[in-house]
mmCIF file with all atom_site columns, C-alpha atoms in Angstrom:
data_model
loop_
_atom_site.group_PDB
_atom_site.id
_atom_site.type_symbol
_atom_site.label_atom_id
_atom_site.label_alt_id
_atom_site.label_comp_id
_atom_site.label_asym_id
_atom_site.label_entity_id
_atom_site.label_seq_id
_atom_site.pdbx_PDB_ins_code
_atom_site.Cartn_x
_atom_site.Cartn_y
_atom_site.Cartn_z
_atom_site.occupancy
_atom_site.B_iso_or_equiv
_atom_site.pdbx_formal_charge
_atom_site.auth_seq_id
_atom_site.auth_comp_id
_atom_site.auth_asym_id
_atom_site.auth_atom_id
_atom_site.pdbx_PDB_model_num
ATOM 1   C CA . UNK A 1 1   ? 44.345  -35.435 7.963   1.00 0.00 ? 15  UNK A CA 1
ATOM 2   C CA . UNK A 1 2   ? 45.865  -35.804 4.842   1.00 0.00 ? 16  UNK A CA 1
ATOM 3   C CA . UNK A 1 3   ? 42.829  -37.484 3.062   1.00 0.00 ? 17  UNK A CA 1
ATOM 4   C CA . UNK A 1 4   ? 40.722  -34.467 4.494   1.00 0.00 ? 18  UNK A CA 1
ATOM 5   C CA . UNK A 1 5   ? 43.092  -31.666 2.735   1.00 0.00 ? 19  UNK A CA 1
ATOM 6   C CA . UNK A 1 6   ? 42.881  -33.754 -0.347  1.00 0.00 ? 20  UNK A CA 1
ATOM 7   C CA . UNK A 1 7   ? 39.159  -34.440 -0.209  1.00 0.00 ? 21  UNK A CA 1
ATOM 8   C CA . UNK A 1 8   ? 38.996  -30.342 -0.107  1.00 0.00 ? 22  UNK A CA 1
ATOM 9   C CA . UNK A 1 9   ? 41.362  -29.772 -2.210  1.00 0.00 ? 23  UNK A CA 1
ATOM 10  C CA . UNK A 1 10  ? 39.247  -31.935 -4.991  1.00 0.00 ? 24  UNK A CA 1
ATOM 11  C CA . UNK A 1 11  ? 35.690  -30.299 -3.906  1.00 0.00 ? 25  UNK A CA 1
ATOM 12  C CA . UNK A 1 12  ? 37.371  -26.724 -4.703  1.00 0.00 ? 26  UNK A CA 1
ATOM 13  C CA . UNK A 1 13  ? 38.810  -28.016 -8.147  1.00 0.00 ? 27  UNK A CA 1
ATOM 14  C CA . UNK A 1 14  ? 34.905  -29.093 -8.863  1.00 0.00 ? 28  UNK A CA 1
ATOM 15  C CA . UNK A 1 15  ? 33.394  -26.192 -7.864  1.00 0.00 ? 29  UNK A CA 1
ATOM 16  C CA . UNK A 1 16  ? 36.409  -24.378 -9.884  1.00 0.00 ? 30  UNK A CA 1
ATOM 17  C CA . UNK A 1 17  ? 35.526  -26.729 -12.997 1.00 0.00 ? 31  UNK A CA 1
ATOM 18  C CA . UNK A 1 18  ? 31.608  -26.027 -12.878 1.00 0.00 ? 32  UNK A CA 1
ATOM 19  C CA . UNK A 1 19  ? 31.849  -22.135 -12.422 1.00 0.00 ? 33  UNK A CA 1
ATOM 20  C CA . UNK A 1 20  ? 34.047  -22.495 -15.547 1.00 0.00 ? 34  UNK A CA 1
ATOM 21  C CA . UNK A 1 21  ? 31.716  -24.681 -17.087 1.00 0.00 ? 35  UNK A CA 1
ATOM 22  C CA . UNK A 1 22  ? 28.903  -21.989 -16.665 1.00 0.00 ? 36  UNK A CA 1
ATOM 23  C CA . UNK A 1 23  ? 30.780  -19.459 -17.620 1.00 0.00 ? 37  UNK A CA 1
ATOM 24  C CA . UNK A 1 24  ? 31.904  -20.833 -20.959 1.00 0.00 ? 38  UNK A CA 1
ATOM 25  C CA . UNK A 1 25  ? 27.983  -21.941 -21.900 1.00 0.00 ? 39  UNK A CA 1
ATOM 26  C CA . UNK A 1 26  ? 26.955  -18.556 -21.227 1.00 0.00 ? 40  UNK A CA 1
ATOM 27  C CA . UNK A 1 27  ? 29.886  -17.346 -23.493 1.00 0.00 ? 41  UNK A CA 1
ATOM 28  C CA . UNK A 1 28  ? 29.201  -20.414 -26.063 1.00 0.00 ? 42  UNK A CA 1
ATOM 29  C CA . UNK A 1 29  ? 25.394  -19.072 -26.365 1.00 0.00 ? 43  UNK A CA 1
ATOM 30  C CA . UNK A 1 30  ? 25.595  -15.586 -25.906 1.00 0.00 ? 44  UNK A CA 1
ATOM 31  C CA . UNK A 1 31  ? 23.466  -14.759 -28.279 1.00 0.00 ? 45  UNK A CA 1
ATOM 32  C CA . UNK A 1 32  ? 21.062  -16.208 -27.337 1.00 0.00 ? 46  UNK A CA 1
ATOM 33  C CA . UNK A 1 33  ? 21.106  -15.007 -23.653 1.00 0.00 ? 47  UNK A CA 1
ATOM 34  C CA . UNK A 1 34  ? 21.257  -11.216 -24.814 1.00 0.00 ? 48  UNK A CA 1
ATOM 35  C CA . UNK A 1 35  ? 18.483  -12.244 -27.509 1.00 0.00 ? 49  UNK A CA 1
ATOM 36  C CA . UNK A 1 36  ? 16.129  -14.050 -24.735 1.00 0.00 ? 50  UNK A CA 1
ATOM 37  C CA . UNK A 1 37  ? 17.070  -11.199 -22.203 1.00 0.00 ? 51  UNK A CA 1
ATOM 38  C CA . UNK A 1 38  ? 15.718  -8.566  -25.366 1.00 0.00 ? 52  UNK A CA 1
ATOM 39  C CA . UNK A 1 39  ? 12.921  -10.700 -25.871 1.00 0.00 ? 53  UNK A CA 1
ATOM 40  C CA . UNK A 1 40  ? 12.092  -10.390 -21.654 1.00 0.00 ? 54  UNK A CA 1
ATOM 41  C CA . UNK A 1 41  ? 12.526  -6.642  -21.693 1.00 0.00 ? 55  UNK A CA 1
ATOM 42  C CA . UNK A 1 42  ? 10.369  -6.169  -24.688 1.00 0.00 ? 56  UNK A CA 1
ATOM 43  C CA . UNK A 1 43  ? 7.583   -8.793  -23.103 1.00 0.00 ? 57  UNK A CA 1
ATOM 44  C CA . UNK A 1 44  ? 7.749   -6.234  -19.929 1.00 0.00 ? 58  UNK A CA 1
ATOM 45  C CA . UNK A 1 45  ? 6.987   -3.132  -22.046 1.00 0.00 ? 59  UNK A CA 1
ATOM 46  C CA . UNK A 1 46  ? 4.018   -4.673  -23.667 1.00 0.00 ? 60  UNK A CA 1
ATOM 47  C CA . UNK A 1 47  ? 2.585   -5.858  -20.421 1.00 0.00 ? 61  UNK A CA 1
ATOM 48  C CA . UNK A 1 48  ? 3.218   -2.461  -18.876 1.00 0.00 ? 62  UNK A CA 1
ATOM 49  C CA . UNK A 1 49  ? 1.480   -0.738  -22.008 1.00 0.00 ? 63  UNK A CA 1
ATOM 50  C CA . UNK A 1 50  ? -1.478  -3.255  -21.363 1.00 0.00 ? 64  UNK A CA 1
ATOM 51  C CA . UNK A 1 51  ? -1.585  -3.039  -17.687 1.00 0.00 ? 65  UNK A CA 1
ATOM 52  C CA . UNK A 1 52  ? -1.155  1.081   -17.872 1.00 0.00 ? 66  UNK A CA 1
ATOM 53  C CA . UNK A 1 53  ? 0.840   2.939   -15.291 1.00 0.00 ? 67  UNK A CA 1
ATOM 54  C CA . UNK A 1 54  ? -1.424  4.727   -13.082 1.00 0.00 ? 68  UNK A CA 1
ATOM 55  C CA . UNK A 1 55  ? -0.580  7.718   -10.690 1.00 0.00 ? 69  UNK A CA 1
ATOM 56  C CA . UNK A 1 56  ? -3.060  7.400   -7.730  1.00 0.00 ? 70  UNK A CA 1
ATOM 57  C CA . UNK A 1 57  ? -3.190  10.563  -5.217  1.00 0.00 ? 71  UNK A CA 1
ATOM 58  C CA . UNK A 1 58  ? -4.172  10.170  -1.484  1.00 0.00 ? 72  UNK A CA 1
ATOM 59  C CA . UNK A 1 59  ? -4.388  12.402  1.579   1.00 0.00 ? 73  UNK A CA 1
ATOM 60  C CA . UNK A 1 60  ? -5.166  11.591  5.120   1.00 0.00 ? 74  UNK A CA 1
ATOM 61  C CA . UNK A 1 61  ? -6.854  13.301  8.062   1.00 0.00 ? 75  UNK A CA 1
ATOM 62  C CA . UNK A 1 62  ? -6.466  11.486  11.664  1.00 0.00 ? 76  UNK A CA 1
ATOM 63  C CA . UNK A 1 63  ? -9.439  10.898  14.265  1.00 0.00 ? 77  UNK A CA 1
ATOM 64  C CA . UNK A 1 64  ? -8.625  10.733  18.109  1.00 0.00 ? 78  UNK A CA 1
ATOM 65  C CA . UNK A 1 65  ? -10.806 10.493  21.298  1.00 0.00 ? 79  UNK A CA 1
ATOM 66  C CA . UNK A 1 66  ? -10.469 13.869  23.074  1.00 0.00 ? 80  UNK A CA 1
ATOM 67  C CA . UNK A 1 67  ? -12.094 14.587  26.107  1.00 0.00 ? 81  UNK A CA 1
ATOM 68  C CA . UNK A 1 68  ? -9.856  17.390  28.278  1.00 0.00 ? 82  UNK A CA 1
ATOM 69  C CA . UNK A 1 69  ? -9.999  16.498  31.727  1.00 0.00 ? 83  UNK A CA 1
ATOM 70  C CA . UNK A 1 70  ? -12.453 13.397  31.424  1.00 0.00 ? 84  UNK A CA 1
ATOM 71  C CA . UNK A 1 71  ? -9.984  10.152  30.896  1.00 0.00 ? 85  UNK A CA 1
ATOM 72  C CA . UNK A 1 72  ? -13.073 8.187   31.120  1.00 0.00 ? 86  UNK A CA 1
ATOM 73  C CA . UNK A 1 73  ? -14.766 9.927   28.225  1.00 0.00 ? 87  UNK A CA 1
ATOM 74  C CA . UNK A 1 74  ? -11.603 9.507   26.115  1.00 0.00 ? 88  UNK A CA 1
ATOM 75  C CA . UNK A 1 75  ? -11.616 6.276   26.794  1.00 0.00 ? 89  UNK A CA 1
ATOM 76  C CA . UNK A 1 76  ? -15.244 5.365   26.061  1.00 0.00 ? 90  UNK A CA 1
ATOM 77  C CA . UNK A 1 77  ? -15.145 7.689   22.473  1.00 0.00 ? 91  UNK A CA 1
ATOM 78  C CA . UNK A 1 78  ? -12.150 5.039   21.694  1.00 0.00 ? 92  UNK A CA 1
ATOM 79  C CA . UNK A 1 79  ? -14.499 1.810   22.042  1.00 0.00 ? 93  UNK A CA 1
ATOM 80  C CA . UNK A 1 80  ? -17.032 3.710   20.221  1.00 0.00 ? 94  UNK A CA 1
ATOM 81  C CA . UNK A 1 81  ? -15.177 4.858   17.427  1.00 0.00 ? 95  UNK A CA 1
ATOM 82  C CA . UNK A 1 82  ? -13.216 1.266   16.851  1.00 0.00 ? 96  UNK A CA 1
ATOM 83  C CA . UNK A 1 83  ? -17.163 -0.195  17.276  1.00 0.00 ? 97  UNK A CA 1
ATOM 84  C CA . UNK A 1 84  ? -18.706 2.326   15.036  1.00 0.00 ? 98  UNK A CA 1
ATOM 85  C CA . UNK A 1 85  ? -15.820 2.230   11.962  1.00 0.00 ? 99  UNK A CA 1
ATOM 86  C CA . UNK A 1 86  ? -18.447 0.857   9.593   1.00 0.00 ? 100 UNK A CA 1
ATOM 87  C CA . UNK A 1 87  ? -20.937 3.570   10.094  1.00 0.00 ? 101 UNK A CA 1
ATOM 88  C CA . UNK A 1 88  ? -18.138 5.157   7.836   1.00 0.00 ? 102 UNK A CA 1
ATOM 89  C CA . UNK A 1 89  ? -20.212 4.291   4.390   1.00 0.00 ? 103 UNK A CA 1
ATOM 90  C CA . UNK A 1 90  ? -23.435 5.049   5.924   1.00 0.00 ? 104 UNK A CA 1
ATOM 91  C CA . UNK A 1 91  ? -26.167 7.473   4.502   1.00 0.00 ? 105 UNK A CA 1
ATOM 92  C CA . UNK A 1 92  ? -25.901 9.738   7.332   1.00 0.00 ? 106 UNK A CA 1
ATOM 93  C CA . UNK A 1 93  ? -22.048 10.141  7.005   1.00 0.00 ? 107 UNK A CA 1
ATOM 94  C CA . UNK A 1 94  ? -22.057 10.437  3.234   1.00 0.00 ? 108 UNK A CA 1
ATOM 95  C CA . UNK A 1 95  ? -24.698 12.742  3.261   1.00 0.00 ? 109 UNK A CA 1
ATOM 96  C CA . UNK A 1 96  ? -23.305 15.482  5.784   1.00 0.00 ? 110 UNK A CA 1
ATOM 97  C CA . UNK A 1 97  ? -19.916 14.475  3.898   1.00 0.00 ? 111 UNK A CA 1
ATOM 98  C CA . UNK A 1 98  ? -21.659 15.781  0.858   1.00 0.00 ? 112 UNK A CA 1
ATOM 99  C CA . UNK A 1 99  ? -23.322 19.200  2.462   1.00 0.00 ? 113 UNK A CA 1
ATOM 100 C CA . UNK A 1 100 ? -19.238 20.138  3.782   1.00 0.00 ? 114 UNK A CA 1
ATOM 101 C CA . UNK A 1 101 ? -18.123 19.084  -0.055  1.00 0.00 ? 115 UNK A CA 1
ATOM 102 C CA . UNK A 1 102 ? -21.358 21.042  -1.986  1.00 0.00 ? 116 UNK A CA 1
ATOM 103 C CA . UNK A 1 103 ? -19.266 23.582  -3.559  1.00 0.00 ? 117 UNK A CA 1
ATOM 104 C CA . UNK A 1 104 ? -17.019 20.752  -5.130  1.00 0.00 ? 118 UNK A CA 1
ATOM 105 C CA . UNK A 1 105 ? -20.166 18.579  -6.791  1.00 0.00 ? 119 UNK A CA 1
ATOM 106 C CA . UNK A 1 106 ? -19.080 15.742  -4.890  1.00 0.00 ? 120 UNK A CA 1
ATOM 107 C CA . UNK A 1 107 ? -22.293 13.492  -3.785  1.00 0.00 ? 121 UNK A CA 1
ATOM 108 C CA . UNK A 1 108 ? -22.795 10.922  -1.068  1.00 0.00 ? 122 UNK A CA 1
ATOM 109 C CA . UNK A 1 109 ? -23.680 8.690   -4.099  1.00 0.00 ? 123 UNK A CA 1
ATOM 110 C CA . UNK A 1 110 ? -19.931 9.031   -5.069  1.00 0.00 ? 124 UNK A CA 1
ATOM 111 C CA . UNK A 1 111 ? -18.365 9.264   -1.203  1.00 0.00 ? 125 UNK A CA 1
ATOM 112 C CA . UNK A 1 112 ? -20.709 5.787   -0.599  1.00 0.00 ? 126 UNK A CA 1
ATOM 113 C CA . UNK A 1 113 ? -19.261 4.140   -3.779  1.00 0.00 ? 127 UNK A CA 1
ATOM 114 C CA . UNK A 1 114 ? -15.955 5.198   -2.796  1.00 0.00 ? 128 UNK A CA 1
ATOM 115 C CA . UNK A 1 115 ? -16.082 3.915   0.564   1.00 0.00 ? 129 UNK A CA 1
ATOM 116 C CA . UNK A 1 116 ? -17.758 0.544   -0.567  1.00 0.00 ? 130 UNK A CA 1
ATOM 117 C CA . UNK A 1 117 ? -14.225 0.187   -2.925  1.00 0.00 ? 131 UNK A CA 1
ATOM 118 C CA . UNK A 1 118 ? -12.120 0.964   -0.614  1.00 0.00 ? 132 UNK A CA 1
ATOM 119 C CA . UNK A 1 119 ? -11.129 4.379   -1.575  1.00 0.00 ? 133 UNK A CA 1
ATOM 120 C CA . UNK A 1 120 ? -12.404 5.871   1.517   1.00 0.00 ? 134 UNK A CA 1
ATOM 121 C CA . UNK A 1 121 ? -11.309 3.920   4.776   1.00 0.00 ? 135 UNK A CA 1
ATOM 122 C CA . UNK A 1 122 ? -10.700 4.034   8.310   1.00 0.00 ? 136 UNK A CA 1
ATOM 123 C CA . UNK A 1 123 ? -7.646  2.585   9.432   1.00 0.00 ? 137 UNK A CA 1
ATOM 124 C CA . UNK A 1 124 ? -6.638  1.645   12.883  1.00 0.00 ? 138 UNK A CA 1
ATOM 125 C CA . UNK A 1 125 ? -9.990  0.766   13.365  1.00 0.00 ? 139 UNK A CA 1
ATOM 126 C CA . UNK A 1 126 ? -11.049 -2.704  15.441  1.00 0.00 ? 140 UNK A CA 1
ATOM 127 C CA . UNK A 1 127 ? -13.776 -4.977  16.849  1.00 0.00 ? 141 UNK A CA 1
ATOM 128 C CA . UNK A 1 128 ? -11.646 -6.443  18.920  1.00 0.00 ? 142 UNK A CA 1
ATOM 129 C CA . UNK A 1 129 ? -11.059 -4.486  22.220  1.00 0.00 ? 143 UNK A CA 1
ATOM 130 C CA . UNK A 1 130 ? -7.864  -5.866  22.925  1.00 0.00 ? 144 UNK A CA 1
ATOM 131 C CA . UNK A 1 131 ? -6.702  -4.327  19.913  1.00 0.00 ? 145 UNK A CA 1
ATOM 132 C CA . UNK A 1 132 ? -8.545  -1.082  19.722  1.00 0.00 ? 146 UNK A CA 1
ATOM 133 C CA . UNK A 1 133 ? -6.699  2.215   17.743  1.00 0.00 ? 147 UNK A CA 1
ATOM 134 C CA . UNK A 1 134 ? -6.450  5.043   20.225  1.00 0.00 ? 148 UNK A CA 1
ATOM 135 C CA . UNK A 1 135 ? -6.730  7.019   16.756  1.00 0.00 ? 149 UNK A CA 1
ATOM 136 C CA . UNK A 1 136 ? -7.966  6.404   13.292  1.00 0.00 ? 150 UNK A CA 1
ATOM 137 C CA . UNK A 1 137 ? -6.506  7.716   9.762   1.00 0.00 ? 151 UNK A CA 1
ATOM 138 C CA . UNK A 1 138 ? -9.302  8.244   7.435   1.00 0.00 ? 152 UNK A CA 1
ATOM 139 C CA . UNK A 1 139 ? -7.624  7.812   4.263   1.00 0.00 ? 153 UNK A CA 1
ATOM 140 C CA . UNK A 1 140 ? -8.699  8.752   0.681   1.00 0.00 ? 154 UNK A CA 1
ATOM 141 C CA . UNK A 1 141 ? -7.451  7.999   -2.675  1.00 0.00 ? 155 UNK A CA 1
ATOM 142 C CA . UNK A 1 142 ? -8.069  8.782   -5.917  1.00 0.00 ? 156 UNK A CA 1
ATOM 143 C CA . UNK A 1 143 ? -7.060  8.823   -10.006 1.00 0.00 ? 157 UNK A CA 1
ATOM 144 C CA . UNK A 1 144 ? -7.043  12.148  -10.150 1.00 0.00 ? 158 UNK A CA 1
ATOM 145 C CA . UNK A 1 145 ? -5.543  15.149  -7.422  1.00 0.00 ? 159 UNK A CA 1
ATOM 146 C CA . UNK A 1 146 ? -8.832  16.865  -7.617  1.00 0.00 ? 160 UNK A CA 1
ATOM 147 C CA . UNK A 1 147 ? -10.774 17.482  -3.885  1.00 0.00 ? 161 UNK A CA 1
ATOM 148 C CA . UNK A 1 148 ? -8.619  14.583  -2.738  1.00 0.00 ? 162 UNK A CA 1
ATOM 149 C CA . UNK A 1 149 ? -7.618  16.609  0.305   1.00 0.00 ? 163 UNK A CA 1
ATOM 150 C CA . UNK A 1 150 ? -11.459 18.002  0.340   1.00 0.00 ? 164 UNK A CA 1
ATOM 151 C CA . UNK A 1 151 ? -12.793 14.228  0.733   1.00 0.00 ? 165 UNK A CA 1
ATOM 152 C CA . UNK A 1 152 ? -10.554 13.563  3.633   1.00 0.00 ? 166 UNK A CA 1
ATOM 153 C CA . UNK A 1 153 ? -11.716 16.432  5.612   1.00 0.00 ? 167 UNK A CA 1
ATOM 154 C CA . UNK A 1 154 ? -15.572 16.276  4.853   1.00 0.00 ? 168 UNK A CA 1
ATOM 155 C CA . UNK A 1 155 ? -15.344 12.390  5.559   1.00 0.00 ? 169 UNK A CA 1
ATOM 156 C CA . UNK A 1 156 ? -13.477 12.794  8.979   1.00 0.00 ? 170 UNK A CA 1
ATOM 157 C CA . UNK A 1 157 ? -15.641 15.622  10.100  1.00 0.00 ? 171 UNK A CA 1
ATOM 158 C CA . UNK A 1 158 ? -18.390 13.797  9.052   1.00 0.00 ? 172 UNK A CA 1
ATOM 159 C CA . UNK A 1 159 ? -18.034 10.748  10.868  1.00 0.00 ? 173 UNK A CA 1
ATOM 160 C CA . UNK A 1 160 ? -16.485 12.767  13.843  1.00 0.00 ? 174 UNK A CA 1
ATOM 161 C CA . UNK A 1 161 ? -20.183 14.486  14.215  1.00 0.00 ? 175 UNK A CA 1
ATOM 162 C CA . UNK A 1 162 ? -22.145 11.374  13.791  1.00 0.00 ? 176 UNK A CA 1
ATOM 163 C CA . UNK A 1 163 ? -20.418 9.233   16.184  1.00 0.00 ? 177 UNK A CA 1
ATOM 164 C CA . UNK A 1 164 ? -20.367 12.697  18.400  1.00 0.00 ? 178 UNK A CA 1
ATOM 165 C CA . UNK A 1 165 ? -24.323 12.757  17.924  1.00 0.00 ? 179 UNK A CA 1
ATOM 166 C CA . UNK A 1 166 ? -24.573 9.223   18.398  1.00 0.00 ? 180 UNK A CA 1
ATOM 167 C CA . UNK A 1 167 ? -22.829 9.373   22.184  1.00 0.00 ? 181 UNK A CA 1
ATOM 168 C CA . UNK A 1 168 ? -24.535 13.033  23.130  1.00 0.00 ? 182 UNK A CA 1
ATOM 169 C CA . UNK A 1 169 ? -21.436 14.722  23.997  1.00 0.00 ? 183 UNK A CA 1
ATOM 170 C CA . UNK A 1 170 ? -18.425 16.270  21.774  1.00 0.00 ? 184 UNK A CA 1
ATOM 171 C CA . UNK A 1 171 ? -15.814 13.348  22.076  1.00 0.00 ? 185 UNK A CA 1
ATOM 172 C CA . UNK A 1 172 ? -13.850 12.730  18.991  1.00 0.00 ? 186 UNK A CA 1
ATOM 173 C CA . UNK A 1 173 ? -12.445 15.324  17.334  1.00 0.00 ? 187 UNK A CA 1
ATOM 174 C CA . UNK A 1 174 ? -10.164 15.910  13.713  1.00 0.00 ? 188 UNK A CA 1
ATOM 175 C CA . UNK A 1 175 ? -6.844  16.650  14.748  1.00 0.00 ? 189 UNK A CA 1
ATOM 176 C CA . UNK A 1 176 ? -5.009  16.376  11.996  1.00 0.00 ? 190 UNK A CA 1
ATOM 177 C CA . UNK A 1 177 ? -6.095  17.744  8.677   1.00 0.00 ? 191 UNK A CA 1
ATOM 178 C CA . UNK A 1 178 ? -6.028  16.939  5.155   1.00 0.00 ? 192 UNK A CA 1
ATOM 179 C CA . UNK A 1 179 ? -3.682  19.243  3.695   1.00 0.00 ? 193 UNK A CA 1
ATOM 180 C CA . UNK A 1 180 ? -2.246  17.607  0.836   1.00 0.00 ? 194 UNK A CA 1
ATOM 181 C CA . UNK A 1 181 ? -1.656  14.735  -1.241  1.00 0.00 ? 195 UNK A CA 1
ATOM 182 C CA . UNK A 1 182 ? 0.985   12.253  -1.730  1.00 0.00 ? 196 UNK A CA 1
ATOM 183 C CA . UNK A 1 183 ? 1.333   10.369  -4.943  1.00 0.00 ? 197 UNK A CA 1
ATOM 184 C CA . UNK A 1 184 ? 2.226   6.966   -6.012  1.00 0.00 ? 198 UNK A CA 1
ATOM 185 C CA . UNK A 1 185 ? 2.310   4.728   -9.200  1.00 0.00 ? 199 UNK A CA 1
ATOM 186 C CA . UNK A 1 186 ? 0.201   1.659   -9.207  1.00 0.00 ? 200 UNK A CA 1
ATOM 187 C CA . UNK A 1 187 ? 3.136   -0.713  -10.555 1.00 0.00 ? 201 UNK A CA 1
ATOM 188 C CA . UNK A 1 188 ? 6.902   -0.248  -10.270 1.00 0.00 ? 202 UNK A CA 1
ATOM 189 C CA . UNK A 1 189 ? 7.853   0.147   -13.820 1.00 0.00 ? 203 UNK A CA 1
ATOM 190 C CA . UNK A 1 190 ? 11.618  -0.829  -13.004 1.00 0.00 ? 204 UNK A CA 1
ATOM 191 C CA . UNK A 1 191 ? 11.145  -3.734  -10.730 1.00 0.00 ? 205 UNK A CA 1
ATOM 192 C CA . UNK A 1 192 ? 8.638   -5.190  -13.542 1.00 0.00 ? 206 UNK A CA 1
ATOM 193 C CA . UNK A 1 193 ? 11.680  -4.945  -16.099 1.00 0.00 ? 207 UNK A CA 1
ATOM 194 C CA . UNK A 1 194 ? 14.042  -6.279  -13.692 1.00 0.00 ? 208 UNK A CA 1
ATOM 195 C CA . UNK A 1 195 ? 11.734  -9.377  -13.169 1.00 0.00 ? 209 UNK A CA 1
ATOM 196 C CA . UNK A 1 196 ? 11.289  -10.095 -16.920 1.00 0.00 ? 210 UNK A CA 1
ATOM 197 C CA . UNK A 1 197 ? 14.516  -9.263  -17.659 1.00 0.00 ? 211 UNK A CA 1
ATOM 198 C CA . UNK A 1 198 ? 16.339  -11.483 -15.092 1.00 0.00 ? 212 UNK A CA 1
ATOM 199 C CA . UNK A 1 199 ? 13.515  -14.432 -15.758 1.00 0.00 ? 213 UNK A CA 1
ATOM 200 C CA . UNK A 1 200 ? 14.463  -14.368 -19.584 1.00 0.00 ? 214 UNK A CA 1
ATOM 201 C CA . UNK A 1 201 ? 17.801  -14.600 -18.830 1.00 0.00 ? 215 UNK A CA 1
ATOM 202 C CA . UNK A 1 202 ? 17.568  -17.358 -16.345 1.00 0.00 ? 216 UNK A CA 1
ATOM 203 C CA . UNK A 1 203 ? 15.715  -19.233 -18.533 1.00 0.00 ? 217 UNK A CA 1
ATOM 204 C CA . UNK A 1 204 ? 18.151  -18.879 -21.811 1.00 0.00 ? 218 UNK A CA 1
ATOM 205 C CA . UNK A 1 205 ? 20.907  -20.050 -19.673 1.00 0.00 ? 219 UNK A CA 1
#
């Protein structure tokens, strides 16, 4: 029992010695830990000016399946709609897209691009049956706030009436609306100092 106490009593004297250790290197070569920590918060700045800090704007509009009284029809507009997803960036969709959206100058040219980059996409959406979303978010985003909102709604509606032509009867519908948009920077200007500043630091110690 004894040689147990003393065997602690030892490790807690090392671990007293090498926190005191530490803490006299970083006081012996403080300088050059606050220099290196400048030198990582100034790295982050100019990596941030290169990068650029972006505000991106988005707005949503959600799809469901919708058949009052008819459970079966629901249920066959949700296979149909989790099949279909891809006919999102077709001609046909972009195109009616662009007729609801003529007033803003947006073309299914630009709706198609966006779709093909991912600015315009379903989500919720699956192939697999087992795993099929009972509704879908069509989500846009863009650089700049202008017809984001617009976009949503033309897109949803759009794909609503071609998947609605496509089964012969009026199953999906646009529940929820567009009706504004949320912003969001594309990097996290403090967490990007934080990492270069703690990295810098870490590595002057």
């Amino acid at each position: 029992m004894e040689v147990e106490v003393r065997e602690l009593e030892i490790a807690d004297y090392d671990l007293f010695e090498n926190i005191k250790t530490a803490l006299y290197r970083l006081w012996k070569f403080k300088l050059v830990v606050v220099l290196m920590t400048l030198v990582g918060l100034l790295l982050s700045l100019i990596y941030i000016s290169i990068v650029g800090v972006k505000v991106n704007y988005q707005s949503t509009a959600t799809i469901y399946s919708m058949v009052y009284g008819s459970y079966e029809d629901s249920s066959d507009g949700v296979k149909v709609m989790n099949t279909y997803a891809s006919l999102l960036g077709s001609s046909n969709v972009c195109e009616r897209a662009a007729t609801y959206l003529q007033d803003t100058g947006v073309t299914a040219s630009t709706l198609r691009g966006m779709v093909s980059g991912r600015a315009i996409y379903l989500s919720g959406a699956s192939t697999d049956s087992k795993s099929y979303g009972y509704k879908l978010t069509l989500v846009t985003t863009s650089g700049t706030p202008d017809y984001v909102v617009e976009i949503s709604n033309a897109m949803a509606k759009a794909f609503v009436d071609e998947i609605n032509d496509l089964m012969g009867r009026q199953t999906l519908q646009v529940v929820d609306t567009a009706t504004t948009a949320g912003s969001y920077k594309t990097i996290n200007v403090p967490l990007i100092v934080a990492l270069f500043g703690v990295g810098a630091f870490a590595l002057s110690c």
